[in-house]
Amino acid sequence: MKEIIGVIGAGTMGAGIAQVAAQAGHAVVLTDTNPEQLLKAQQQINGSLDKLAEKGKINPDEAEQIKQKLKYSTQLSDHSAAGLVIEAIVENLSVKHQVFQQLEQAVSSSCVLASNTSSLSIAAIGSCLNDASRFMGIHFFNPATLMPLVEVIPGVATAAEHTEKIENLIASWNKTVVVCKDTPGFIVNRVARPFYGEALRIYEEGIADFATIDWAMTTIGGFKMGPFTLMDYIGNDINYTVTETVFAAFYYDPRFKPSFTQKRHMEAGFLGRKSGRGFYAYTEGSSLPQPIANPELGKQIFERILVMLINEAADAVFMQVASPSAVDLAMTKGVNYPKGLLAWADELGASWVLEQLEKLFTEYGEDRYRPNPLLRRIAREQSKFIL
Ligand SMILES: NC(=O)c1ccc[n+]([C@@H]2O[C@H](COP(=O)([O-])OP(=O)(O)OC[C@H]3O[C@@H](n4cnc5c(N)ncnc54)[C@H](O)[C@@H]3O)[C@@H](O)[C@H]2O)c1
């Protein structure tokens, strides 16, 4: 019999994770301190399963069976029979500590405990436990039911056997699992920073406007969405906060420096789609600005952002955050990049990528553009990232 999965926090992420586990055949207990939120989650999950049945993706009996697998509760003690409990509550270390300390008393000694945190350190969350060897990060992406990627993050105290078990378990939920080191932003939220940061910098230098940068990245680069359209989707408040958190967590490495342009948009309440205006206007009657579709300018913009992304991906490998193939999988499955960044570097040639970064570094004299040592090594040896 499949083990029981516990999920704490019935918000955006928790409800999605609970649905994924139930669809994978587990009995699931979803808890939240707020009964209204539990009801909302139940309605959302049932609605989503009904839709899948209507579309013929699952049969109606199956949808009913999955609904029966989910129990909703306000009591943490209802996780007592769980084999794995994933926490997805508010992103606050002391609140997470309170919950995990209570939870540890309620579950069996073999139960694995995990957090879906995006920005806190796994070591810091796990430090409140008597036995942190069974604690790790399991980072789903929003929406959890649709996004295939899950980052599994063992902390310094996590026992390898638990990591391996969870890797296999989550893979059996039809997800793409990458294991990565407990470092700020894990893989995706770290490697993706230049997609936003370098686009904002190009705008701030007056090289191009938002629409032209978005056009360059989609039409020339093949990305599904341009950086400014994407930031408006994510919300400038959320995206700016992630950047600021990663910047501080990396001891203010200039590679991650946040942008005044985005900060001012956030301060002005130009949050993006949700507030009706971000970098673009979304209110009725407003239309999107036209790009300056100059292929030469577009190529220059795309290549500058791409080499910065590749440099960051190389750094994640260089600092042993994850393997080259895990980094590439993470960016294609977690944020839909058209190609793995390191496979892209191999295609373009590491020497060419290095040359572009060196030009930027010489031009600006800023540490932000320093080429990664692994990129230098691979260029020098005329080797490849993905062998
Ligand atoms: N939203 C995202 O895109 C996203 C993506 C990946 C990871 N995360 C992470 O997932 C976690 C949850 O984020 P979210 O966006 O789902 O938040 P949310 O605000 O939508 O939901 C949080 C839920 O936790 C409940 N809660 C708060 N304190 C609680 C407690 N002490 N005990 C039980 N329940 C409690 C709240 O009632 C709420 O229903 C955070 O750690 C966040 O960093 C979020």
Short mmCIF file of C-alpha atoms and ligand atoms in Angstrom, two decimals:
data_model
loop_
_atom_site.label_atom_id
_atom_site.label_comp_id
_atom_site.label_asym_id
_atom_site.label_seq_id
_atom_site.Cartn_x
_atom_site.Cartn_y
_atom_site.Cartn_z
CA MET A 1 0.00 0.00 0.00
CA LYS A 2 1.21 3.51 -0.78
CA GLU A 3 2.17 5.59 2.22
CA ILE A 4 0.03 8.42 3.48
CA ILE A 5 1.18 11.90 2.47
CA GLY A 6 0.61 14.90 4.71
CA VAL A 7 0.55 18.48 3.41
CA ILE A 8 0.49 21.48 5.76
CA GLY A 9 -0.87 24.75 4.39
CA ALA A 10 -3.84 24.69 2.03
CA GLY A 11 -2.85 27.79 0.04
CA THR A 12 -1.66 28.10 -3.57
CA MET A 13 1.10 25.53 -3.25
CA GLY A 14 -0.27 23.17 -0.59
CA ALA A 15 -3.55 22.55 -2.41
CA GLY A 16 -1.68 21.79 -5.65
CA ILE A 17 0.81 19.45 -3.95
CA ALA A 18 -2.01 17.59 -2.17
CA GLN A 19 -3.79 17.09 -5.50
CA VAL A 20 -0.61 15.82 -7.18
CA ALA A 21 -0.04 13.25 -4.38
CA ALA A 22 -3.68 12.10 -4.43
CA GLN A 23 -3.60 11.74 -8.24
CA ALA A 24 -0.49 9.59 -7.78
CA GLY A 25 -2.60 7.21 -5.67
CA HIS A 26 -1.73 8.28 -2.11
CA ALA A 27 -4.12 8.92 0.71
CA VAL A 28 -3.51 12.58 1.56
CA VAL A 29 -4.17 14.62 4.67
CA LEU A 30 -4.20 18.38 4.02
CA THR A 31 -4.14 20.58 7.12
CA ASP A 32 -4.39 24.33 7.62
CA THR A 33 -5.11 26.46 10.68
CA ASN A 34 -7.72 28.34 8.65
CA PRO A 35 -10.90 26.25 8.02
CA GLU A 36 -12.05 28.64 5.29
CA GLN A 37 -8.81 28.08 3.41
CA LEU A 38 -9.35 24.31 3.67
CA LEU A 39 -12.81 24.65 2.19
CA LYS A 40 -11.44 26.80 -0.61
CA ALA A 41 -8.70 24.24 -1.30
CA GLN A 42 -11.26 21.41 -1.36
CA GLN A 43 -13.44 23.31 -3.84
CA GLN A 44 -10.42 24.11 -5.98
CA ILE A 45 -9.15 20.52 -6.03
CA ASN A 46 -12.59 19.04 -6.70
CA GLY A 47 -13.18 21.59 -9.46
CA SER A 48 -9.85 20.77 -11.03
CA LEU A 49 -10.54 17.00 -10.92
CA ASP A 50 -14.02 17.54 -12.43
CA LYS A 51 -12.42 19.52 -15.25
CA LEU A 52 -9.91 16.73 -15.92
CA ALA A 53 -12.82 14.28 -16.08
CA GLU A 54 -14.79 16.59 -18.44
CA LYS A 55 -11.77 16.82 -20.73
CA GLY A 56 -11.47 13.01 -20.69
CA LYS A 57 -8.01 13.09 -19.08
CA ILE A 58 -9.28 10.87 -16.24
CA ASN A 59 -12.56 8.99 -16.02
CA PRO A 60 -15.30 10.30 -13.69
CA ASP A 61 -15.00 7.30 -11.32
CA GLU A 62 -11.31 7.96 -11.00
CA ALA A 63 -12.01 11.63 -10.22
CA GLU A 64 -14.35 10.54 -7.40
CA GLN A 65 -11.79 8.05 -6.07
CA ILE A 66 -9.11 10.75 -5.98
CA LYS A 67 -11.49 13.09 -4.11
CA GLN A 68 -12.07 10.33 -1.54
CA LYS A 69 -8.33 10.01 -0.98
CA LEU A 70 -8.11 13.57 0.35
CA LYS A 71 -8.89 14.41 3.96
CA TYR A 72 -9.05 18.01 5.14
CA SER A 73 -8.26 18.90 8.74
CA THR A 74 -7.24 21.74 11.05
CA GLN A 75 -5.31 19.33 13.34
CA LEU A 76 -1.58 18.74 12.91
CA SER A 77 -2.03 15.50 14.90
CA ASP A 78 -3.90 14.08 11.88
CA HIS A 79 -0.50 13.60 10.23
CA SER A 80 0.34 10.83 12.73
CA ALA A 81 0.16 8.00 10.15
CA ALA A 82 2.01 9.85 7.36
CA GLY A 83 5.17 8.54 5.68
CA LEU A 84 5.99 12.02 4.33
CA VAL A 85 4.72 15.45 5.38
CA ILE A 86 5.36 18.48 3.13
CA GLU A 87 4.97 21.92 4.69
CA ALA A 88 3.73 24.76 2.47
CA ILE A 89 2.77 27.52 4.91
CA VAL A 90 3.76 31.18 5.09
CA GLU A 91 7.43 31.92 4.23
CA ASN A 92 8.50 32.78 7.78
CA LEU A 93 11.25 30.91 9.63
CA SER A 94 9.87 31.22 13.16
CA VAL A 95 6.34 30.14 12.10
CA LYS A 96 7.81 27.17 10.22
CA HIS A 97 9.85 26.26 13.33
CA GLN A 98 6.73 26.26 15.52
CA VAL A 99 4.91 23.99 13.08
CA PHE A 100 7.80 21.53 12.66
CA GLN A 101 8.39 21.26 16.40
CA GLN A 102 4.74 20.34 16.92
CA LEU A 103 4.73 18.07 13.90
CA GLU A 104 7.78 16.13 15.10
CA GLN A 105 5.84 15.14 18.22
CA ALA A 106 2.88 13.95 16.15
CA VAL A 107 4.54 11.74 13.51
CA SER A 108 6.38 8.40 13.64
CA SER A 109 10.19 8.38 13.78
CA SER A 110 10.37 7.07 10.19
CA CYS A 111 8.24 9.84 8.70
CA VAL A 112 10.17 12.14 6.33
CA LEU A 113 9.56 15.86 6.87
CA ALA A 114 9.94 18.45 4.13
CA SER A 115 9.46 22.12 3.35
CA ASN A 116 8.35 23.67 0.07
CA THR A 117 10.20 26.89 0.94
CA SER A 118 11.45 29.02 -1.97
CA SER A 119 13.92 31.20 -0.14
CA LEU A 120 14.73 29.96 3.36
CA SER A 121 17.67 27.69 4.02
CA ILE A 122 16.87 24.01 4.56
CA ALA A 123 19.54 23.86 7.26
CA ALA A 124 17.88 26.74 9.12
CA ILE A 125 14.38 25.25 8.99
CA GLY A 126 15.61 21.78 9.98
CA SER A 127 17.64 23.10 12.92
CA CYS A 128 14.52 23.13 15.13
CA LEU A 129 14.08 19.35 14.84
CA ASN A 130 15.46 16.69 17.19
CA ASP A 131 16.18 14.56 14.14
CA ALA A 132 17.03 16.73 11.12
CA SER A 133 18.41 13.72 9.23
CA ARG A 134 14.91 13.05 7.91
CA PHE A 135 14.27 16.65 6.84
CA MET A 136 14.80 18.20 3.39
CA GLY A 137 13.42 20.70 0.88
CA ILE A 138 10.92 19.54 -1.74
CA HIS A 139 10.38 22.57 -3.95
CA PHE A 140 7.40 22.44 -6.32
CA PHE A 141 6.69 25.15 -8.89
CA ASN A 142 3.45 27.06 -9.32
CA PRO A 143 1.01 25.63 -10.36
CA ALA A 144 2.16 22.35 -8.78
CA THR A 145 -0.36 20.30 -10.75
CA LEU A 146 1.03 21.51 -14.09
CA MET A 147 4.71 22.30 -13.62
CA PRO A 148 6.77 19.13 -14.08
CA LEU A 149 9.86 20.19 -12.09
CA VAL A 150 10.52 19.44 -8.43
CA GLU A 151 13.81 20.42 -6.77
CA VAL A 152 14.80 18.05 -3.93
CA ILE A 153 17.18 19.75 -1.53
CA PRO A 154 18.99 17.80 1.18
CA GLY A 155 20.34 19.99 3.98
CA VAL A 156 23.70 19.45 5.67
CA ALA A 157 22.00 17.19 8.24
CA THR A 158 19.87 15.15 5.81
CA ALA A 159 20.63 11.41 5.56
CA ALA A 160 21.35 10.23 1.99
CA GLU A 161 18.90 7.32 2.28
CA HIS A 162 16.01 9.74 2.83
CA THR A 163 17.02 11.90 -0.15
CA GLU A 164 17.15 8.86 -2.38
CA LYS A 165 13.78 7.61 -1.16
CA ILE A 166 12.11 10.98 -1.78
CA GLU A 167 13.76 11.36 -5.19
CA ASN A 168 12.20 8.06 -6.26
CA LEU A 169 8.87 8.82 -4.64
CA ILE A 170 8.42 12.21 -6.30
CA ALA A 171 9.59 10.81 -9.65
CA SER A 172 6.79 8.23 -9.31
CA TRP A 173 4.34 11.19 -9.15
CA ASN A 174 5.16 11.89 -12.79
CA LYS A 175 7.49 14.76 -11.93
CA THR A 176 11.00 15.58 -13.14
CA VAL A 177 13.20 15.57 -10.05
CA VAL A 178 16.51 17.40 -9.73
CA VAL A 179 18.60 17.18 -6.59
CA CYS A 180 20.46 20.32 -5.61
CA LYS A 181 22.52 21.81 -2.83
CA ASP A 182 20.99 23.96 -0.10
CA THR A 183 22.11 27.31 -1.56
CA PRO A 184 20.07 30.51 -2.14
CA GLY A 185 17.45 30.16 -4.88
CA PHE A 186 18.34 26.47 -5.28
CA ILE A 187 18.67 26.02 -9.10
CA VAL A 188 15.82 27.79 -10.88
CA ASN A 189 15.43 30.91 -8.75
CA ARG A 190 19.19 31.48 -8.91
CA VAL A 191 19.99 30.66 -12.55
CA ALA A 192 16.97 32.62 -13.87
CA ARG A 193 17.98 35.92 -12.20
CA PRO A 194 19.81 37.39 -15.25
CA PHE A 195 16.73 36.81 -17.42
CA TYR A 196 15.14 39.64 -15.46
CA GLY A 197 18.20 41.50 -14.17
CA GLU A 198 20.05 41.86 -17.47
CA ALA A 199 16.84 42.79 -19.31
CA LEU A 200 16.23 45.55 -16.75
CA ARG A 201 19.84 46.71 -17.07
CA ILE A 202 19.58 46.89 -20.87
CA TYR A 203 16.45 49.01 -20.46
CA GLU A 204 18.09 51.23 -17.83
CA GLU A 205 21.02 51.91 -20.15
CA GLY A 206 18.53 53.11 -22.77
CA ILE A 207 19.53 50.43 -25.26
CA ALA A 208 15.92 49.35 -25.86
CA ASP A 209 12.42 49.64 -24.44
CA PHE A 210 10.44 46.85 -22.71
CA ALA A 211 8.62 45.74 -25.86
CA THR A 212 11.80 45.53 -27.92
CA ILE A 213 13.62 43.49 -25.25
CA ASP A 214 10.62 41.13 -24.99
CA TRP A 215 10.49 40.85 -28.79
CA ALA A 216 14.21 40.01 -28.93
CA MET A 217 13.90 37.25 -26.33
CA THR A 218 10.80 35.65 -27.86
CA THR A 219 11.29 36.12 -31.60
CA ILE A 220 15.05 35.80 -31.77
CA GLY A 221 15.72 33.82 -28.58
CA GLY A 222 12.74 31.45 -28.77
CA PHE A 223 11.68 32.05 -25.15
CA LYS A 224 7.93 31.59 -24.57
CA MET A 225 7.64 34.96 -22.85
CA GLY A 226 9.82 38.05 -22.74
CA PRO A 227 11.26 39.15 -19.37
CA PHE A 228 8.94 42.16 -18.91
CA THR A 229 5.80 40.21 -19.84
CA LEU A 230 6.92 37.47 -17.45
CA MET A 231 7.69 39.90 -14.60
CA ASP A 232 4.20 41.37 -15.09
CA TYR A 233 2.76 37.85 -14.80
CA ILE A 234 4.77 36.94 -11.70
CA GLY A 235 4.15 40.36 -10.13
CA ASN A 236 6.86 42.97 -9.67
CA ASP A 237 6.48 42.73 -5.88
CA ILE A 238 7.12 38.96 -5.86
CA ASN A 239 9.87 39.02 -8.50
CA TYR A 240 11.66 41.98 -6.90
CA THR A 241 11.53 40.31 -3.46
CA VAL A 242 13.04 37.08 -4.83
CA THR A 243 15.87 39.09 -6.43
CA GLU A 244 16.50 41.06 -3.26
CA THR A 245 16.47 37.87 -1.14
CA VAL A 246 18.91 36.08 -3.46
CA PHE A 247 21.13 39.21 -3.60
CA ALA A 248 21.32 39.43 0.21
CA ALA A 249 21.77 35.66 0.60
CA PHE A 250 24.77 35.78 -1.76
CA TYR A 251 26.39 38.42 0.46
CA TYR A 252 25.52 41.15 -2.05
CA ASP A 253 27.30 39.66 -5.03
CA PRO A 254 26.82 42.30 -7.79
CA ARG A 255 25.69 39.56 -10.21
CA PHE A 256 22.35 39.57 -8.41
CA LYS A 257 21.96 43.32 -7.84
CA PRO A 258 18.25 44.31 -7.94
CA SER A 259 17.06 47.05 -10.30
CA PHE A 260 15.76 50.50 -9.40
CA THR A 261 13.41 50.35 -12.35
CA GLN A 262 11.66 47.30 -10.95
CA LYS A 263 11.71 48.69 -7.43
CA ARG A 264 10.09 51.94 -8.57
CA HIS A 265 7.41 50.01 -10.47
CA MET A 266 6.72 48.01 -7.33
CA GLU A 267 6.62 51.14 -5.16
CA ALA A 268 4.23 52.83 -7.56
CA GLY A 269 1.89 49.86 -7.32
CA PHE A 270 2.65 48.87 -10.92
CA LEU A 271 2.73 45.22 -9.89
CA GLY A 272 1.78 43.72 -13.23
CA ARG A 273 -1.35 41.97 -14.47
CA LYS A 274 -2.86 41.68 -11.00
CA SER A 275 -2.88 45.46 -10.48
CA GLY A 276 -3.87 46.31 -14.06
CA ARG A 277 -0.50 47.87 -14.79
CA GLY A 278 3.12 46.81 -14.60
CA PHE A 279 5.69 47.40 -17.30
CA TYR A 280 2.69 47.30 -19.61
CA ALA A 281 -0.93 48.44 -19.13
CA TYR A 282 -3.61 45.75 -18.91
CA THR A 283 -6.75 47.79 -18.33
CA GLU A 284 -9.52 47.62 -20.88
CA GLY A 285 -8.79 49.51 -24.02
CA SER A 286 -5.04 49.57 -23.51
CA SER A 287 -2.83 48.05 -26.14
CA LEU A 288 0.68 46.69 -25.97
CA PRO A 289 3.46 48.90 -27.38
CA GLN A 290 5.15 47.82 -30.59
CA PRO A 291 8.80 46.75 -30.51
CA ILE A 292 11.52 48.21 -32.70
CA ALA A 293 11.97 45.07 -34.72
CA ASN A 294 15.58 45.68 -35.68
CA PRO A 295 17.25 42.26 -36.09
CA GLU A 296 20.73 43.55 -35.26
CA LEU A 297 19.58 45.24 -32.05
CA GLY A 298 17.46 42.18 -31.18
CA LYS A 299 20.41 39.84 -31.61
CA GLN A 300 22.60 42.04 -29.42
CA ILE A 301 19.96 42.07 -26.64
CA PHE A 302 19.27 38.34 -26.82
CA GLU A 303 22.95 37.37 -26.84
CA ARG A 304 23.75 39.60 -23.88
CA ILE A 305 20.98 38.09 -21.74
CA LEU A 306 21.76 34.56 -22.91
CA VAL A 307 25.47 34.70 -22.05
CA MET A 308 24.61 36.06 -18.60
CA LEU A 309 22.20 33.15 -18.09
CA ILE A 310 24.83 30.67 -19.26
CA ASN A 311 27.39 32.23 -16.90
CA GLU A 312 24.99 31.76 -13.98
CA ALA A 313 24.23 28.16 -15.00
CA ALA A 314 27.99 27.51 -15.21
CA ASP A 315 28.43 28.99 -11.74
CA ALA A 316 25.75 26.67 -10.28
CA VAL A 317 27.70 23.71 -11.69
CA PHE A 318 31.07 25.17 -10.68
CA MET A 319 29.85 25.60 -7.08
CA GLN A 320 28.47 22.01 -7.11
CA VAL A 321 24.85 23.13 -6.64
CA ALA A 322 23.79 20.54 -9.20
CA SER A 323 25.09 18.57 -12.18
CA PRO A 324 25.10 20.18 -15.68
CA SER A 325 22.21 17.96 -16.81
CA ALA A 326 20.20 18.76 -13.64
CA VAL A 327 20.68 22.50 -14.25
CA ASP A 328 19.52 22.13 -17.85
CA LEU A 329 16.53 19.99 -16.85
CA ALA A 330 15.59 22.50 -14.14
CA MET A 331 15.50 25.44 -16.56
CA THR A 332 13.59 23.61 -19.30
CA LYS A 333 11.06 21.92 -16.96
CA GLY A 334 10.84 24.58 -14.25
CA VAL A 335 10.65 27.77 -16.33
CA ASN A 336 10.10 26.44 -19.86
CA TYR A 337 13.36 27.66 -21.37
CA PRO A 338 13.55 26.58 -25.01
CA LYS A 339 16.87 24.80 -24.45
CA GLY A 340 19.07 23.83 -21.55
CA LEU A 341 21.47 26.73 -20.98
CA LEU A 342 24.57 24.53 -20.85
CA ALA A 343 23.59 22.53 -23.92
CA TRP A 344 23.07 25.94 -25.56
CA ALA A 345 26.58 26.98 -24.50
CA ASP A 346 27.95 23.75 -25.99
CA GLU A 347 26.17 24.52 -29.24
CA LEU A 348 27.46 28.09 -29.41
CA GLY A 349 30.90 27.10 -28.14
CA ALA A 350 32.20 27.99 -24.68
CA SER A 351 34.88 30.22 -26.29
CA TRP A 352 32.25 32.34 -27.99
CA VAL A 353 30.26 32.70 -24.75
CA LEU A 354 33.44 33.60 -22.88
CA GLU A 355 34.37 36.18 -25.50
CA GLN A 356 30.98 37.91 -25.15
CA LEU A 357 31.30 38.04 -21.36
CA GLU A 358 34.85 39.34 -21.57
CA LYS A 359 33.67 42.14 -23.87
CA LEU A 360 30.98 43.11 -21.34
CA PHE A 361 33.48 42.90 -18.48
CA THR A 362 35.97 45.11 -20.33
CA GLU A 363 33.28 47.60 -21.35
CA TYR A 364 31.74 48.00 -17.90
CA GLY A 365 34.53 46.95 -15.53
CA GLU A 366 31.87 45.52 -13.24
CA ASP A 367 32.18 42.30 -11.28
CA ARG A 368 28.67 41.46 -12.44
CA TYR A 369 30.12 40.43 -15.82
CA ARG A 370 33.06 38.34 -14.58
CA PRO A 371 33.21 35.08 -16.53
CA ASN A 372 32.86 31.94 -14.46
CA PRO A 373 36.06 29.87 -13.99
CA LEU A 374 34.35 26.69 -15.22
CA LEU A 375 33.36 28.47 -18.44
CA ARG A 376 36.98 29.59 -18.85
CA ARG A 377 38.21 26.05 -18.25
CA ILE A 378 35.80 24.52 -20.73
CA ALA A 379 36.67 27.15 -23.34
CA ARG A 380 40.39 26.61 -22.79
CA GLU A 381 40.09 22.83 -23.06
CA GLN A 382 37.67 23.14 -26.01
CA SER A 383 35.44 20.81 -24.08
CA LYS A 384 31.69 20.75 -23.37
CA PHE A 385 29.47 21.12 -20.31
CA ILE A 386 27.29 18.15 -21.21
CA LEU A 387 29.50 15.20 -22.16
N1 LIG B 1 3.42 30.74 -4.51
C1 LIG B 1 4.45 30.26 -5.22
O1 LIG B 1 4.60 30.54 -6.41
C2 LIG B 1 5.44 29.35 -4.54
C3 LIG B 1 6.23 28.51 -5.35
C4 LIG B 1 7.11 27.61 -4.74
C5 LIG B 1 7.22 27.59 -3.35
N2 LIG B 1 6.44 28.44 -2.59
C6 LIG B 1 6.58 28.33 -1.12
O2 LIG B 1 5.47 27.57 -0.63
C7 LIG B 1 5.08 28.03 0.66
C8 LIG B 1 3.61 28.42 0.63
O3 LIG B 1 3.41 29.43 -0.31
P1 LIG B 1 1.95 29.74 -0.92
O4 LIG B 1 2.16 30.70 -2.03
O5 LIG B 1 1.22 28.48 -1.15
O6 LIG B 1 1.30 30.51 0.34
P2 LIG B 1 -0.23 30.85 0.61
O7 LIG B 1 -0.23 32.14 1.34
O8 LIG B 1 -1.04 30.71 -0.63
O9 LIG B 1 -0.69 29.67 1.59
C9 LIG B 1 -0.17 29.50 2.88
C10 LIG B 1 -1.20 28.71 3.69
O10 LIG B 1 -0.60 28.36 4.94
C11 LIG B 1 -1.57 28.51 5.94
N3 LIG B 1 -0.87 28.69 7.21
C12 LIG B 1 -0.21 29.76 7.64
N4 LIG B 1 0.32 29.51 8.86
C13 LIG B 1 -0.01 28.25 9.18
C14 LIG B 1 0.27 27.39 10.28
N5 LIG B 1 0.97 27.84 11.31
N6 LIG B 1 -0.22 26.14 10.25
C15 LIG B 1 -0.94 25.69 9.20
N7 LIG B 1 -1.23 26.46 8.12
C16 LIG B 1 -0.77 27.70 8.11
C17 LIG B 1 -2.40 29.70 5.53
O11 LIG B 1 -3.69 29.67 6.14
C18 LIG B 1 -2.46 29.52 4.03
O12 LIG B 1 -3.59 28.77 3.65
C19 LIG B 1 6.05 29.14 1.01
O13 LIG B 1 7.10 28.61 1.78
C20 LIG B 1 6.55 29.62 -0.34
O14 LIG B 1 7.84 30.16 -0.27
C21 LIG B 1 5.56 29.30 -3.15
#
